[in-house]
Short mmCIF file of C-alpha atoms in Angstrom, two decimals:
data_model
loop_
_atom_site.label_atom_id
_atom_site.label_comp_id
_atom_site.label_asym_id
_atom_site.label_seq_id
_atom_site.Cartn_x
_atom_site.Cartn_y
_atom_site.Cartn_z
CA UNK N 1 118.35 105.13 104.95
CA UNK N 2 120.08 102.18 103.27
CA UNK N 3 117.04 101.63 101.07
CA UNK N 4 116.96 105.33 100.16
CA UNK N 5 120.67 105.29 99.30
CA UNK N 6 120.18 102.34 96.97
CA UNK N 7 117.20 103.82 95.18
CA UNK N 8 118.76 107.25 94.78
CA UNK N 9 121.93 105.67 93.43
CA UNK N 10 120.05 103.38 91.00
CA UNK N 11 117.51 106.03 89.99
CA UNK N 12 115.54 105.56 86.79
CA UNK N 13 118.42 104.31 84.61
CA UNK N 14 120.53 107.11 86.07
CA UNK N 15 124.22 107.19 85.05
CA UNK N 16 125.87 108.35 88.22
CA UNK N 17 129.43 108.68 86.94
CA UNK N 18 129.14 112.36 86.08
CA UNK N 19 126.19 113.74 88.03
CA UNK N 20 125.59 114.91 91.54
CA UNK N 21 123.13 112.64 93.35
CA UNK N 22 120.06 114.25 94.90
CA UNK N 23 120.19 114.58 98.69
CA UNK N 24 118.41 112.31 101.13
CA UNK N 25 116.73 114.53 103.70
CA UNK N 26 116.37 113.42 107.32
CA UNK N 27 114.17 115.42 109.73
CA UNK N 28 113.83 114.58 113.43
CA UNK N 29 111.10 116.27 115.51
CA UNK N 30 110.22 115.72 119.15
CA UNK N 31 106.61 116.38 120.00
CA UNK N 32 104.82 116.19 123.34
CA UNK N 33 103.79 112.56 122.75
CA UNK N 34 106.20 111.18 120.20
CA UNK N 35 109.42 111.56 118.26
CA UNK N 36 109.02 111.49 114.47
CA UNK N 37 111.80 110.80 112.01
CA UNK N 38 111.20 111.56 108.32
CA UNK N 39 113.55 110.25 105.66
CA UNK N 40 112.84 111.61 102.19
CA UNK N 41 114.56 110.57 98.95
CA UNK N 42 114.27 111.30 95.24
CA UNK N 43 115.03 107.74 94.13
CA UNK N 44 112.10 107.24 91.76
CA UNK N 45 109.51 106.02 94.23
CA UNK N 46 107.69 102.71 94.44
CA UNK N 47 104.55 101.88 92.48
CA UNK N 48 101.31 101.52 94.44
CA UNK N 49 101.07 97.90 93.33
CA UNK N 50 104.50 97.12 94.84
CA UNK N 51 104.35 99.20 98.04
CA UNK N 52 103.02 96.32 100.17
CA UNK N 53 105.89 94.10 99.01
CA UNK N 54 108.47 96.19 100.89
CA UNK N 55 107.18 94.66 104.14
CA UNK N 56 108.03 91.13 102.95
CA UNK N 57 111.36 89.80 104.18
CA UNK N 58 114.13 89.33 101.57
CA UNK N 59 112.17 91.34 98.99
CA UNK N 60 113.79 94.26 97.20
CA UNK N 61 112.09 96.82 94.99
CA UNK N 62 115.37 97.42 93.17
CA UNK N 63 115.50 95.79 89.75
CA UNK N 64 117.36 92.49 89.77
CA UNK N 65 119.57 93.86 86.97
CA UNK N 66 120.53 96.99 88.89
CA UNK N 67 123.37 97.07 91.36
CA UNK N 68 123.22 100.47 93.06
CA UNK N 69 126.99 100.31 93.56
CA UNK N 70 127.85 99.92 89.86
CA UNK N 71 129.30 102.70 87.78
CA UNK N 72 130.85 104.83 90.49
CA UNK N 73 133.55 104.41 93.04
CA UNK N 74 132.24 107.45 94.93
CA UNK N 75 129.53 105.29 96.40
CA UNK N 76 129.57 101.51 96.41
CA UNK N 77 126.53 100.14 98.24
CA UNK N 78 128.20 96.83 99.13
CA UNK N 79 131.22 98.55 100.66
CA UNK N 80 128.91 100.78 102.67
CA UNK N 81 126.52 98.09 103.92
CA UNK N 82 128.76 95.05 104.17
CA UNK N 83 127.18 92.94 101.42
CA UNK N 84 124.32 92.20 99.09
CA UNK N 85 121.77 91.26 101.73
CA UNK N 86 118.68 93.27 100.90
CA UNK N 87 115.03 93.25 101.90
CA UNK N 88 115.33 92.94 105.69
CA UNK N 89 115.85 96.54 106.83
CA UNK N 90 112.35 97.99 106.39
CA UNK N 91 110.41 94.97 107.79
CA UNK N 92 112.72 94.78 110.82
CA UNK N 93 112.63 98.54 111.40
CA UNK N 94 108.80 98.45 111.37
CA UNK N 95 108.76 95.52 113.83
CA UNK N 96 111.08 97.42 116.19
CA UNK N 97 109.00 100.59 115.92
CA UNK N 98 105.80 98.66 116.65
CA UNK N 99 107.44 96.85 119.56
CA UNK N 100 108.14 100.19 121.17
CA UNK N 101 104.60 101.44 120.60
CA UNK N 102 105.26 103.33 117.35
CA UNK N 103 105.09 102.66 113.64
CA UNK N 104 106.94 102.98 110.35
CA UNK N 105 104.99 104.10 107.29
CA UNK N 106 105.92 104.89 103.71
CA UNK N 107 104.44 107.47 101.35
CA UNK N 108 105.57 107.00 97.77
CA UNK N 109 105.28 109.16 94.69
CA UNK N 110 106.06 106.87 91.78
CA UNK N 111 108.49 108.58 89.45
CA UNK N 112 109.80 110.89 92.21
CA UNK N 113 110.64 109.33 95.59
CA UNK N 114 109.58 107.96 98.95
CA UNK N 115 109.04 109.57 102.36
CA UNK N 116 109.47 107.19 105.30
CA UNK N 117 108.01 108.23 108.67
CA UNK N 118 109.07 106.60 111.93
CA UNK N 119 106.89 107.49 114.91
CA UNK N 120 108.09 106.48 118.41
CA UNK N 121 106.40 107.40 121.66
CA UNK N 122 108.36 109.54 124.07
CA UNK N 123 110.20 107.29 126.49
CA UNK N 124 108.08 106.18 129.40
CA UNK N 125 104.68 106.78 127.81
CA UNK N 126 104.13 103.31 126.27
CA UNK N 127 105.18 99.83 127.31
CA UNK N 128 106.51 97.35 124.82
CA UNK N 129 103.91 96.16 122.34
CA UNK N 130 103.89 92.46 123.25
CA UNK N 131 101.35 89.68 122.70
CA UNK N 132 98.88 89.03 125.53
CA UNK N 133 100.52 85.68 126.32
CA UNK N 134 103.73 87.48 127.22
CA UNK N 135 102.15 90.47 128.98
CA UNK N 136 100.18 88.27 131.37
CA UNK N 137 102.84 85.60 131.86
CA UNK N 138 103.14 83.78 135.19
CA UNK N 139 104.80 85.91 137.84
CA UNK N 140 103.81 89.12 136.07
CA UNK N 141 107.52 89.95 135.65
CA UNK N 142 107.59 91.68 132.29
CA UNK N 143 105.80 94.59 130.59
CA UNK N 144 102.66 94.11 132.66
CA UNK N 145 104.37 95.49 135.76
CA UNK N 146 102.12 98.55 135.55
CA UNK N 147 98.97 96.54 134.99
CA UNK N 148 96.62 96.24 137.90
CA UNK N 149 96.11 92.77 139.30
CA UNK N 150 92.38 92.78 138.51
CA UNK N 151 93.04 93.59 134.84
CA UNK N 152 95.49 90.71 134.52
CA UNK N 153 93.11 88.30 136.21
CA UNK N 154 90.24 89.48 133.97
CA UNK N 155 92.35 88.90 130.86
CA UNK N 156 93.24 85.39 132.02
CA UNK N 157 89.59 84.65 132.83
CA UNK N 158 88.44 85.81 129.40
CA UNK N 159 90.96 83.51 127.76
CA UNK N 160 89.74 80.50 129.68
CA UNK N 161 86.25 80.90 128.20
#
């Protein structure tokens, strides 16, 4: 949402002093298997060549010359977010979503806006998405509690080869 706010505010050279900003739409839907959150903005979108860069830490798709808080006291990004730290929200949100068995994806229309989709499994359906080394740790005290003993032993045996 923070990323959407910044891009809607900055727009394509948009002067926000006298205009009403387009809304950011948030839709939450619970299905039988997962909960999906859609965040849609009209902030100008991200080019296809730059879409992969949003997953890099400390990278921002906002122009270096654009401060989304400039030009209007109605909405100052730095007051809202607590500072100029940008480029960590989307990568961290995707890591958290994947950790809980879901995902975060972006669909961009350059010149229009971005739709972000967060998919999370319904609680209790999926264990944490952890590396094998953690899931089969000694004592079997973490996310592998549901794993059968034979499966854990087979995984350890395959690693030894």
